[in-house]
Coordinates of C-alpha atoms and ligand atoms in Angstrom, one line a residue:
M846 CA -17.9 -37.3 33.0
L847 CA -21.3 -36.2 34.2
K848 CA -23.7 -38.2 36.3
G849 CA -27.5 -38.4 36.7
K850 CA -30.0 -40.9 37.8
G851 CA -30.3 -43.9 35.4
I852 CA -33.9 -44.9 34.9
S853 CA -33.8 -47.0 31.8
E854 CA -30.9 -49.5 31.4
G855 CA -28.6 -49.9 28.5
I856 CA -25.7 -48.3 26.7
G857 CA -26.6 -45.4 24.4
I858 CA -24.1 -44.0 21.8
G859 CA -25.0 -41.2 19.4
K860 CA -25.0 -37.6 18.3
A861 CA -26.5 -35.1 20.7
L862 CA -29.6 -33.1 19.7
V863 CA -30.1 -30.4 22.3
L864 CA -33.7 -29.2 22.6
K865 CA -33.7 -25.7 24.1
K866 CA -36.9 -24.2 25.1
E867 CA -37.2 -20.4 24.8
Y868 CA -37.9 -18.5 28.0
I869 CA -41.1 -16.6 27.5
K870 CA -41.8 -13.5 29.5
I871 CA -45.5 -13.1 30.3
E872 CA -46.7 -9.6 30.7
K873 CA -49.6 -8.7 32.9
S874 CA -52.2 -6.2 31.7
K875 CA -55.8 -5.1 32.4
I876 CA -58.2 -5.7 29.6
E877 CA -61.3 -3.9 28.4
D878 CA -63.2 -6.6 26.5
I879 CA -63.7 -9.8 28.4
D880 CA -65.3 -11.6 25.5
I881 CA -62.3 -11.1 23.2
E882 CA -60.0 -12.6 25.8
L883 CA -62.3 -15.5 26.4
E884 CA -62.5 -16.1 22.7
K885 CA -58.7 -16.1 22.4
L886 CA -58.6 -18.7 25.2
K887 CA -61.2 -20.9 23.4
V888 CA -59.4 -20.7 20.0
S889 CA -56.0 -21.5 21.3
L890 CA -57.3 -24.4 23.5
N891 CA -59.2 -25.8 20.6
S892 CA -56.2 -25.6 18.4
V893 CA -54.1 -27.6 20.9
I894 CA -56.9 -30.1 21.2
K895 CA -57.1 -30.4 17.4
E896 CA -53.4 -30.9 17.0
T897 CA -53.3 -33.5 19.8
Q898 CA -56.2 -35.4 18.2
E899 CA -54.4 -35.4 14.8
L900 CA -51.2 -36.6 16.5
K901 CA -53.2 -39.3 18.2
D902 CA -54.7 -40.5 14.9
K903 CA -51.3 -40.9 13.5
S904 CA -49.8 -42.6 16.6
N905 CA -49.1 -46.2 17.4
N906 CA -51.1 -48.0 20.1
E907 CA -48.9 -47.1 23.0
Q908 CA -48.7 -43.4 22.1
K909 CA -52.5 -43.4 21.4
Q910 CA -53.2 -44.4 25.0
I911 CA -50.9 -41.8 26.4
L912 CA -52.5 -39.1 24.2
E913 CA -55.9 -40.2 25.1
A914 CA -55.1 -39.6 28.8
Y915 CA -53.6 -36.2 27.7
L916 CA -56.7 -35.3 25.8
M917 CA -58.9 -36.1 28.8
I918 CA -57.0 -33.5 30.8
L919 CA -57.3 -31.0 27.9
Q920 CA -61.0 -31.5 27.6
D921 CA -61.7 -31.3 31.3
E922 CA -63.7 -28.2 32.1
T923 CA -61.9 -27.5 35.3
L924 CA -58.6 -27.1 33.5
I925 CA -59.4 -23.6 32.4
Q926 CA -62.0 -22.7 35.1
K927 CA -59.5 -20.6 37.1
T928 CA -58.2 -18.9 34.0
K929 CA -61.7 -17.9 33.0
E930 CA -62.4 -16.5 36.4
L931 CA -59.2 -14.4 36.3
I932 CA -60.3 -13.0 32.9
Q933 CA -63.9 -12.4 34.0
N934 CA -63.5 -11.2 37.6
E935 CA -60.0 -9.6 37.6
K936 CA -60.0 -8.4 33.9
L937 CA -56.6 -9.9 33.3
N938 CA -55.2 -10.5 29.8
C939 CA -55.6 -14.0 28.5
V940 CA -51.9 -15.1 28.5
Y941 CA -51.3 -13.9 32.0
A942 CA -54.6 -15.6 33.2
V943 CA -53.5 -18.9 31.6
E944 CA -50.1 -18.7 33.3
Q945 CA -51.6 -17.9 36.7
G946 CA -54.7 -20.0 36.5
M947 CA -53.0 -23.2 35.4
N948 CA -50.0 -22.7 37.7
E949 CA -52.5 -23.1 40.6
I950 CA -53.6 -26.5 39.3
I951 CA -50.0 -27.5 38.6
T952 CA -49.0 -26.7 42.2
N953 CA -51.9 -28.6 43.6
F954 CA -51.0 -31.7 41.6
R955 CA -47.3 -31.3 42.5
N956 CA -48.2 -31.3 46.2
I957 CA -50.0 -34.7 46.0
P958 CA -47.6 -37.0 47.8
D959 CA -47.9 -39.7 45.2
E960 CA -45.1 -39.8 42.7
Y961 CA -47.2 -41.1 39.8
I962 CA -50.0 -38.5 40.2
S963 CA -47.7 -35.6 41.0
E964 CA -45.9 -36.3 37.7
R965 CA -49.1 -35.7 35.8
A966 CA -48.5 -32.0 36.7
N967 CA -45.8 -32.1 34.0
D968 CA -48.6 -32.8 31.4
I969 CA -50.6 -29.9 32.6
E970 CA -47.5 -27.7 32.4
D971 CA -46.9 -28.9 28.9
I972 CA -50.5 -28.1 28.0
K973 CA -50.1 -24.6 29.6
N974 CA -47.0 -23.9 27.5
R975 CA -48.6 -25.0 24.3
I976 CA -51.7 -22.8 24.9
I977 CA -49.3 -19.9 25.7
S978 CA -47.3 -20.6 22.5
K979 CA -50.5 -20.5 20.5
L980 CA -51.6 -17.2 22.1
L981 CA -48.2 -15.6 21.4
Q982 CA -47.8 -17.3 18.0
I983 CA -44.5 -18.9 18.9
E984 CA -43.4 -21.9 16.7
E985 CA -42.9 -25.2 18.6
N986 CA -39.9 -27.5 18.0
D987 CA -40.3 -29.8 14.9
L988 CA -39.4 -33.2 16.2
S989 CA -40.8 -35.3 13.4
E990 CA -37.5 -35.6 11.5
I991 CA -34.9 -36.8 13.8
E992 CA -31.8 -38.6 12.5
P993 CA -31.0 -42.2 13.5
A994 CA -28.7 -42.7 16.5
T995 CA -29.6 -39.4 18.2
I996 CA -29.2 -38.7 21.9
I997 CA -31.8 -36.3 23.0
V998 CA -30.6 -33.7 25.5
T999 CA -33.3 -31.6 27.1
K1000 CA -34.5 -29.8 30.2
E1001 CA -37.6 -32.0 30.1
L1002 CA -39.2 -34.2 27.4
T1003 CA -42.9 -33.6 27.6
T1004 CA -45.7 -36.0 26.7
S1005 CA -46.5 -34.0 23.5
D1006 CA -42.8 -34.0 22.5
T1007 CA -42.6 -37.7 23.1
A1008 CA -45.6 -38.4 20.9
K1009 CA -44.0 -36.5 18.0
I1010 CA -40.6 -38.2 18.1
N1011 CA -39.9 -41.3 16.1
M1012 CA -38.4 -43.3 19.0
K1013 CA -36.7 -45.8 16.5
N1014 CA -34.1 -43.1 15.9
I1015 CA -33.4 -42.4 19.5
S1016 CA -30.3 -44.0 21.1
G1017 CA -30.6 -42.3 24.5
I1018 CA -32.3 -39.5 26.4
I1019 CA -30.8 -37.2 29.0
S1020 CA -33.0 -34.7 30.8
E1021 CA -32.5 -32.1 33.6
I1022 CA -35.8 -32.8 35.3
G1023 CA -38.2 -35.8 35.1
G1024 CA -39.4 -38.6 37.2
T1025 CA -39.2 -42.4 37.1
N1026 CA -42.9 -42.6 36.2
S1027 CA -43.2 -39.8 33.7
H1028 CA -44.6 -40.9 30.3
V1029 CA -41.3 -40.6 28.6
S1030 CA -39.6 -42.7 31.2
I1031 CA -42.2 -45.4 30.9
I1032 CA -41.8 -45.4 27.1
A1033 CA -38.0 -45.4 27.3
R1034 CA -38.1 -48.5 29.5
N1035 CA -40.6 -50.3 27.3
K1036 CA -38.6 -49.5 24.2
Q1037 CA -35.3 -50.2 26.0
I1038 CA -33.9 -46.8 25.2
P1039 CA -31.3 -45.8 27.8
M1040 CA -32.4 -42.8 29.8
I1041 CA -30.8 -40.6 32.5
I1042 CA -32.7 -37.9 34.4
R1043 CA -31.8 -35.2 37.0
V1044 CA -28.6 -33.8 35.4
E1045 CA -28.3 -30.2 36.3
N1046 CA -27.8 -27.6 33.5
I1047 CA -27.4 -30.4 31.0
V1048 CA -28.5 -28.3 28.0
E1049 CA -25.7 -25.9 28.8
Q1050 CA -23.1 -28.6 29.0
I1051 CA -23.7 -30.5 25.8
K1052 CA -23.7 -29.0 22.3
D1053 CA -25.6 -30.1 19.2
G1054 CA -23.6 -32.7 17.4
D1055 CA -21.4 -33.7 20.4
I1056 CA -20.8 -37.5 20.5
V1057 CA -22.4 -38.7 23.7
V1058 CA -22.3 -42.1 25.5
I1059 CA -24.7 -42.8 28.3
N1060 CA -25.0 -45.7 30.7
G1061 CA -28.7 -46.0 31.7
E1062 CA -27.9 -48.2 34.6
T1063 CA -25.2 -46.2 36.4
G1064 CA -26.3 -42.8 35.2
D1065 CA -22.8 -42.0 33.7
I1066 CA -22.6 -39.6 30.7
H1067 CA -19.4 -39.1 28.6
I1068 CA -19.2 -36.2 26.2
N1069 CA -16.9 -36.7 23.2
P1070 CA -15.2 -39.7 24.8
S1071 CA -11.6 -40.8 24.1
I1072 CA -11.0 -43.7 21.7
E1073 CA -10.4 -46.0 24.7
E1074 CA -13.6 -45.0 26.4
M1075 CA -15.5 -45.4 23.2
A1076 CA -14.1 -48.9 22.7
H1077 CA -15.0 -49.8 26.2
Y1078 CA -18.6 -48.7 25.8
Q1079 CA -19.0 -50.3 22.4
K1080 CA -17.9 -53.6 23.9
L1081 CA -20.4 -53.2 26.8
Q1082 CA -23.1 -52.4 24.2
K1083 CA -22.3 -55.5 22.2
Q1084 CA -22.4 -57.6 25.4
D1085 CA -25.7 -56.1 26.3
E1086 CA -27.2 -56.9 22.9
E1087 CA -25.8 -60.5 22.9
E1088 CA -27.4 -61.0 26.3
K1089 CA -30.7 -59.7 25.0
Q1090 CA -30.6 -62.0 22.0
E1091 CA -29.7 -65.0 24.2
L1092 CA -32.7 -64.1 26.4
G1093 CA -34.9 -63.7 23.4
K1094 CA -34.9 -67.5 22.9
F1095 CA -37.0 -67.7 26.0
K1096 CA -39.9 -65.9 24.5
N1097 CA -42.8 -68.3 24.3
A1098 CA -40.7 -70.9 26.0
I1099 CA -42.4 -73.1 28.6
A1100 CA -41.0 -72.4 32.1
K1101 CA -40.2 -75.9 33.2
T1102 CA -37.4 -77.1 35.5
K1103 CA -34.9 -79.7 34.4
D1104 CA -36.9 -82.3 36.2
G1105 CA -40.2 -81.3 34.7
F1106 CA -41.9 -79.0 37.2
Q1107 CA -43.8 -76.5 35.1
V1108 CA -44.9 -73.1 36.2
E1109 CA -46.5 -70.0 34.6
V1110 CA -44.6 -66.8 34.2
S1111 CA -47.0 -63.9 33.9
S1112 CA -47.0 -60.1 33.8
N1113 CA -48.0 -57.4 36.2
I1114 CA -49.6 -54.5 34.4
G1115 CA -51.0 -51.1 35.4
K1116 CA -52.5 -49.9 32.1
T1117 CA -53.9 -51.5 28.9
S1118 CA -51.0 -50.0 27.0
D1119 CA -48.7 -52.4 28.9
L1120 CA -50.3 -55.2 26.9
E1121 CA -47.8 -54.5 24.1
D1122 CA -44.9 -55.6 26.4
V1123 CA -47.0 -58.5 27.8
L1124 CA -47.2 -59.9 24.2
K1125 CA -43.7 -58.9 23.3
F1126 CA -42.1 -60.8 26.1
G1127 CA -44.4 -63.9 25.7
A1128 CA -46.1 -63.8 29.1
D1129 CA -48.2 -66.9 30.1
G1130 CA -50.9 -64.6 31.4
I1131 CA -51.5 -61.5 33.5
G1132 CA -51.0 -62.3 37.2
L1133 CA -51.9 -58.8 38.4
F1134 CA -53.7 -55.8 36.8
R1135 CA -53.3 -53.0 39.2
T1136 CA -56.6 -51.3 38.3
E1137 CA -55.9 -48.3 40.6
F1138 CA -53.9 -46.8 37.7
L1139 CA -57.1 -46.5 35.7
F1140 CA -58.4 -44.4 38.6
M1141 CA -55.2 -42.5 39.2
D1142 CA -54.9 -41.6 35.5
S1143 CA -58.3 -40.0 35.3
P1144 CA -59.5 -36.6 36.7
Q1145 CA -62.7 -38.3 37.8
M1146 CA -64.0 -41.8 38.6
P1147 CA -63.8 -43.9 35.4
T1148 CA -67.3 -44.9 34.4
E1149 CA -68.5 -48.5 34.2
E1150 CA -68.2 -48.2 30.4
E1151 CA -64.7 -46.9 30.5
Q1152 CA -63.6 -49.6 32.9
F1153 CA -65.4 -52.2 30.8
E1154 CA -63.5 -51.1 27.7
S1155 CA -60.2 -51.5 29.5
Y1156 CA -61.0 -55.0 30.9
K1157 CA -62.4 -56.1 27.6
K1158 CA -59.2 -55.1 25.8
I1159 CA -57.2 -57.2 28.2
A1160 CA -59.5 -60.2 27.8
E1161 CA -59.5 -59.9 24.0
N1162 CA -55.7 -59.6 23.7
M1163 CA -54.9 -62.3 26.2
K1164 CA -57.6 -64.7 24.8
D1165 CA -57.5 -68.0 26.8
K1166 CA -54.6 -66.9 29.0
L1167 CA -55.6 -66.2 32.5
S1168 CA -55.7 -62.5 33.3
I1169 CA -56.2 -61.5 36.9
I1170 CA -57.9 -58.2 37.5
R1171 CA -57.4 -56.9 41.0
T1172 CA -60.1 -54.7 42.3
L1173 CA -59.2 -51.1 43.4
D1174 CA -56.3 -51.0 45.7
A1175 CA -56.4 -47.3 46.6
G1176 CA -55.1 -45.7 49.7
G1177 CA -51.7 -46.3 51.4
D1178 CA -49.2 -44.9 48.9
K1179 CA -51.8 -44.6 46.2
D1180 CA -53.9 -41.6 46.7
I1181 CA -56.8 -40.8 44.3
P1182 CA -57.6 -37.1 44.8
Y1183 CA -61.3 -37.2 43.8
L1184 CA -62.1 -39.9 46.3
N1185 CA -61.4 -37.2 49.0
L1186 CA -59.9 -39.7 51.4
E1187 CA -59.3 -38.3 54.8
K1188 CA -55.6 -37.9 55.9
E1189 CA -54.7 -40.6 58.3
D1190 CA -51.8 -41.0 60.7
N1191 CA -51.0 -44.5 59.4
P1192 CA -52.2 -44.7 55.8
F1193 CA -50.7 -48.2 55.2
L1194 CA -52.7 -49.5 58.1
G1195 CA -55.8 -47.5 57.3
Y1196 CA -58.9 -47.2 55.2
R1197 CA -57.7 -48.6 51.9
A1198 CA -58.1 -51.3 49.2
I1199 CA -60.9 -53.8 50.1
R1200 CA -61.8 -51.8 53.2
L1201 CA -62.5 -48.7 51.1
C1202 CA -64.4 -50.7 48.5
L1203 CA -66.6 -52.4 51.1
G1204 CA -67.3 -48.9 52.5
N1205 CA -68.2 -47.5 49.0
L1206 CA -70.4 -50.2 47.6
E1207 CA -71.5 -48.2 44.5
L1208 CA -67.9 -47.7 43.4
F1209 CA -67.1 -51.3 44.1
K1210 CA -70.1 -52.6 42.2
I1211 CA -69.4 -50.4 39.1
Q1212 CA -66.0 -52.1 38.9
L1213 CA -67.2 -55.6 39.5
R1214 CA -70.0 -55.2 36.9
A1215 CA -67.4 -53.9 34.4
I1216 CA -65.1 -56.9 35.0
L1217 CA -68.0 -59.4 34.8
R1218 CA -69.3 -57.9 31.6
A1219 CA -65.8 -58.1 30.1
S1220 CA -65.3 -61.7 31.2
I1221 CA -67.0 -63.2 28.2
Y1222 CA -64.3 -61.9 25.9
G1223 CA -61.4 -64.0 27.3
N1224 CA -60.2 -65.6 30.5
L1225 CA -60.5 -63.1 33.3
A1226 CA -60.4 -63.7 37.1
I1227 CA -61.2 -61.3 39.9
M1228 CA -58.8 -60.8 42.8
F1229 CA -59.4 -58.8 46.1
P1230 CA -56.5 -56.9 47.7
M1231 CA -55.6 -56.5 51.3
I1232 CA -58.0 -59.1 52.7
S1233 CA -57.2 -59.5 56.5
V1234 CA -60.3 -61.3 57.9
I1235 CA -62.6 -63.9 56.4
D1236 CA -65.6 -61.6 56.7
E1237 CA -64.0 -59.3 54.2
L1238 CA -63.7 -62.1 51.6
R1239 CA -67.2 -63.3 52.3
Q1240 CA -68.6 -59.7 52.0
A1241 CA -66.7 -59.1 48.8
K1242 CA -68.0 -62.3 47.3
Q1243 CA -71.5 -61.4 48.4
V1244 CA -71.3 -58.0 46.6
L1245 CA -70.0 -59.9 43.5
E1246 CA -73.1 -62.2 43.7
E1247 CA -75.3 -59.2 43.9
C1248 CA -73.7 -57.8 40.7
K1249 CA -74.1 -61.1 39.0
K1250 CA -77.8 -61.0 39.9
E1251 CA -78.2 -57.5 38.6
L1252 CA -76.7 -58.6 35.3
D1253 CA -78.9 -61.7 35.2
E1254 CA -82.0 -59.5 35.6
K1255 CA -80.9 -57.4 32.6
N1256 CA -80.0 -60.5 30.6
I1257 CA -76.4 -59.3 30.3
K1258 CA -73.9 -62.1 29.7
Y1259 CA -70.8 -62.8 31.9
N1260 CA -68.7 -65.9 32.6
K1261 CA -70.6 -67.7 35.3
Q1262 CA -67.5 -69.7 36.2
I1263 CA -65.3 -66.7 36.7
K1264 CA -62.6 -67.5 39.3
V1265 CA -62.3 -65.4 42.4
G1266 CA -59.1 -65.1 44.3
M1267 CA -57.4 -62.9 46.9
M1268 CA -54.0 -61.4 47.6
I1269 CA -52.1 -62.7 50.6
E1270 CA -50.3 -59.6 51.6
I1271 CA -51.2 -59.3 55.3
P1272 CA -49.6 -61.7 57.8
A1273 CA -53.0 -62.4 59.4
A1274 CA -54.2 -63.8 56.0
A1275 CA -51.0 -65.9 55.5
I1276 CA -51.3 -67.4 59.0
M1277 CA -55.0 -68.2 58.3
A1278 CA -54.4 -69.3 54.7
E1279 CA -56.0 -72.7 55.3
T1280 CA -59.3 -71.0 56.2
F1281 CA -59.2 -68.6 53.2
A1282 CA -58.2 -71.4 50.8
K1283 CA -61.5 -73.1 51.4
E1284 CA -63.4 -70.1 50.2
C1285 CA -61.6 -68.8 47.1
D1286 CA -60.2 -70.2 43.9
F1287 CA -56.6 -68.9 44.1
F1288 CA -54.1 -66.9 46.1
S1289 CA -51.5 -64.4 44.9
I1290 CA -48.8 -63.5 47.4
G1291 CA -48.1 -59.8 47.5
T1292 CA -44.6 -59.8 49.0
N1293 CA -44.3 -56.0 48.7
D1294 CA -46.9 -55.5 51.4
L1295 CA -46.4 -58.8 53.2
I1296 CA -42.8 -57.9 54.0
Q1297 CA -43.7 -54.5 55.3
Y1298 CA -46.5 -55.7 57.5
T1299 CA -44.5 -58.8 58.8
I1300 CA -41.4 -56.8 59.8
A1301 CA -43.3 -53.5 60.5
A1302 CA -40.9 -51.8 58.1
E1303 CA -42.5 -49.4 55.6
R1304 CA -41.8 -50.4 52.0
G1305 CA -40.6 -47.1 50.7
N1306 CA -38.7 -45.8 53.7
T1307 CA -35.0 -45.7 52.9
K1308 CA -33.9 -45.3 56.5
I1309 CA -35.1 -48.8 57.4
A1310 CA -34.4 -50.4 54.0
N1311 CA -32.0 -52.8 55.7
L1312 CA -34.9 -54.2 57.7
Y1313 CA -37.3 -54.5 54.8
T1314 CA -36.2 -57.8 53.2
K1315 CA -37.8 -60.8 51.7
N1316 CA -35.0 -62.9 53.2
H1317 CA -36.4 -62.5 56.8
P1318 CA -37.1 -66.1 57.9
A1319 CA -40.6 -65.0 59.1
V1320 CA -41.5 -63.9 55.6
I1321 CA -40.2 -67.1 54.1
K1322 CA -42.2 -69.2 56.6
L1323 CA -45.4 -67.2 55.8
I1324 CA -44.9 -67.7 52.0
K1325 CA -44.3 -71.5 52.6
Q1326 CA -47.4 -71.7 54.8
T1327 CA -49.5 -70.0 52.2
I1328 CA -48.4 -72.2 49.3
D1329 CA -48.9 -75.3 51.4
A1330 CA -52.4 -74.3 52.4
A1331 CA -53.4 -73.5 48.8
H1332 CA -52.2 -76.9 47.6
K1333 CA -53.7 -78.8 50.5
N1334 CA -57.0 -77.3 49.4
G1335 CA -56.6 -77.9 45.7
I1336 CA -56.2 -74.2 44.7
F1337 CA -53.3 -72.6 42.8
C1338 CA -50.9 -70.1 44.4
G1339 CA -49.1 -67.3 42.5
M1340 CA -46.9 -64.4 43.6
C1341 CA -47.2 -60.9 42.2
G1342 CA -44.8 -59.1 44.6
E1343 CA -41.4 -58.0 43.4
A1344 CA -39.8 -61.1 45.0
A1345 CA -41.2 -63.3 42.2
S1346 CA -38.8 -61.9 39.7
N1347 CA -35.7 -62.0 41.8
F1348 CA -33.3 -64.6 40.3
Q1349 CA -31.8 -65.5 43.7
Y1350 CA -35.2 -66.0 45.3
I1351 CA -36.8 -68.0 42.4
P1352 CA -35.1 -71.3 43.5
L1353 CA -36.7 -71.0 46.9
L1354 CA -40.2 -70.4 45.4
I1355 CA -39.7 -73.3 43.0
G1356 CA -38.7 -75.5 45.9
M1357 CA -41.9 -74.5 47.7
G1358 CA -44.0 -75.4 44.6
L1359 CA -45.2 -71.9 43.6
D1360 CA -47.5 -72.3 40.6
E1361 CA -47.3 -68.8 39.0
F1362 CA -44.7 -66.1 39.0
S1363 CA -46.0 -62.6 38.0
M1364 CA -43.7 -59.7 37.3
N1365 CA -42.9 -56.7 35.2
S1366 CA -42.9 -57.9 31.6
S1367 CA -39.3 -56.9 31.0
A1368 CA -38.2 -59.5 33.7
I1369 CA -40.0 -62.4 32.2
L1370 CA -37.3 -63.8 29.9
Q1371 CA -34.7 -63.8 32.6
A1372 CA -37.1 -65.5 35.0
K1373 CA -37.9 -68.2 32.4
K1374 CA -34.2 -68.7 31.8
T1375 CA -33.5 -69.0 35.6
I1376 CA -36.4 -71.5 36.0
T1377 CA -35.3 -73.8 33.2
E1378 CA -31.8 -74.1 34.7
L1379 CA -33.1 -75.3 38.0
N1380 CA -33.8 -78.8 39.4
K1381 CA -36.9 -78.9 41.6
K1382 CA -35.6 -81.6 43.9
E1383 CA -32.5 -79.5 44.7
C1384 CA -34.7 -76.5 45.3
E1385 CA -36.8 -78.5 47.8
K1386 CA -33.6 -79.3 49.7
L1387 CA -32.7 -75.6 49.6
V1388 CA -36.0 -74.8 51.2
E1389 CA -35.5 -77.3 54.0
E1390 CA -32.1 -75.9 54.7
V1391 CA -33.2 -72.2 54.6
L1392 CA -36.1 -72.9 57.0
Q1393 CA -33.5 -73.7 59.7
F1394 CA -31.8 -70.3 59.5
S1395 CA -32.4 -67.7 62.0
S1396 CA -31.4 -64.5 60.2
D1397 CA -31.9 -62.8 56.8
K1398 CA -28.1 -62.6 56.4
E1399 CA -27.8 -66.4 56.5
V1400 CA -30.6 -66.8 54.0
E1401 CA -29.1 -64.2 51.7
K1402 CA -25.7 -65.8 51.8
R1403 CA -27.1 -69.3 51.0
L1404 CA -29.4 -68.1 48.2
K1405 CA -26.4 -66.4 46.6
E1406 CA -24.3 -69.5 46.8
F1407 CA -27.0 -71.7 45.5
I1408 CA -27.6 -69.7 42.3
K1409 CA -23.8 -69.5 41.6
A1410 CA -23.3 -73.3 42.0
Ligands
PEP920 C1 -47.8 -56.4 46.8 O1 -48.1 -55.9 47.8 O2 -46.8 -57.3 46.7 C2 -48.4 -56.2 45.5 C3 -48.2 -56.9 44.4 O3 -49.3 -55.1 45.4 P1 -48.9 -53.6 45.4 O4 -47.4 -53.5 45.1 O5 -49.7 -53.0 44.3 O6 -49.3 -53.1 46.7
MG921 MG1 -50.0 -54.8 47.9

């Protein structure tokens, strides 16, 4: 048995298709005629652009979005700037100049300490290889005709490969390299295709036609399994499908406890292409649109028009269902290269999110105007991240008023009643929730950050992962205090941090009266199921009990017992 990192759950059984990429040796030579080499570059780049455009036209919505982002990179002038310089100044042959020039950009991207952005380097590498293949007239793999029940085995599945494959025929994917946030990983999770990454030399270990079984949760890979092993995995696969079917009943179900307490179960999204899943899993709304992904996905600041189109798309698709657009939450672990943010010793405590927007009013206003303009197409709300003092909320609202005035002057329509809320993700805001509740329309508790700031334990640091827990009594008290303050002041309170989808934690949140639970779309059905099996009165007792505990261990133990009972 081989083992890798499982990044998309499920059992995949099928026949292996091993995609081997030829190793291409790139020769360096000096050229005579610069114009000829520049022309070769132009022709091959244009041909890659044309192919991508044709592929995009034939693609479904989700792939279209991915290919649009890919085209944006392809059409960005800076992509081949260095290559051109190497041809013009150093008189290097085109293929070699492409290899060198683009490698420089790839390395720069890879060095960005943000997993999501650094993984875009793979797209640039893919583009580089396609241009080189064109220059050397090498045929690319034909992936359009793949047989049903195929397990793809590859060094890396690139964005352009992914767009060509009919995913319906794929039962699993194994790759040697790849990240959790690469496009293919995101698609695999959305389409519920089991996927395993980081398996060394996988293309040498599996042959075309081998029968392969993979477990996308544990990362286990069996090649030509025994009859017993196969029977075991077929049983697991059947159970998996039965569970999915059972959960399917909760699509469009109202999330109401046995004693009639009704809540909303909404989606967290990062891109408009996530809408497909929002609709598929029957979300009651969008509790969080992390707009920073619009900024991170683009080589330069998205324009007001580009942002408007994205927000409008959300509004139109969600119709009257509330969709909360969070303003840019850059900084911390989300770097955006073209903002040229200074390196800080403590980025999580630094110049980020609302602090950065209030210091860059033009950037902030472009976003606010785009959201306002889109607000007439559905039911949008605006939410400010990382508010720590009341002045920030007041200033942000003031800037919003200025944007409304600018639109009024130009007779541009927007929803004048648009709701304005804030994240509660800093302990200072949770403690002062009463004050904030008087000046906004809703709260959404961001437990991901609230936990790290309350316990002073960084959210991604594995060495202190034992400290970083939602079960810390201080975190529970801050959540309770926030929900109570919201209700006392007649506003609703949601939660968009990861804790909202945890089935052991949900009873506690129901007991506190949380109004909206926002999570990854794929967690919605399970959350709705959990909620419908609860009794609010019993959950309220659980809250009283848990508030007496002094350690996270006691809380954890009790929450486990409660859900089992
Ligand atoms: C949070 O902090 O809980 C949250 C939802 O925001 P993000 O994870 O984007 O910081
Ligand atoms: Mg946060």
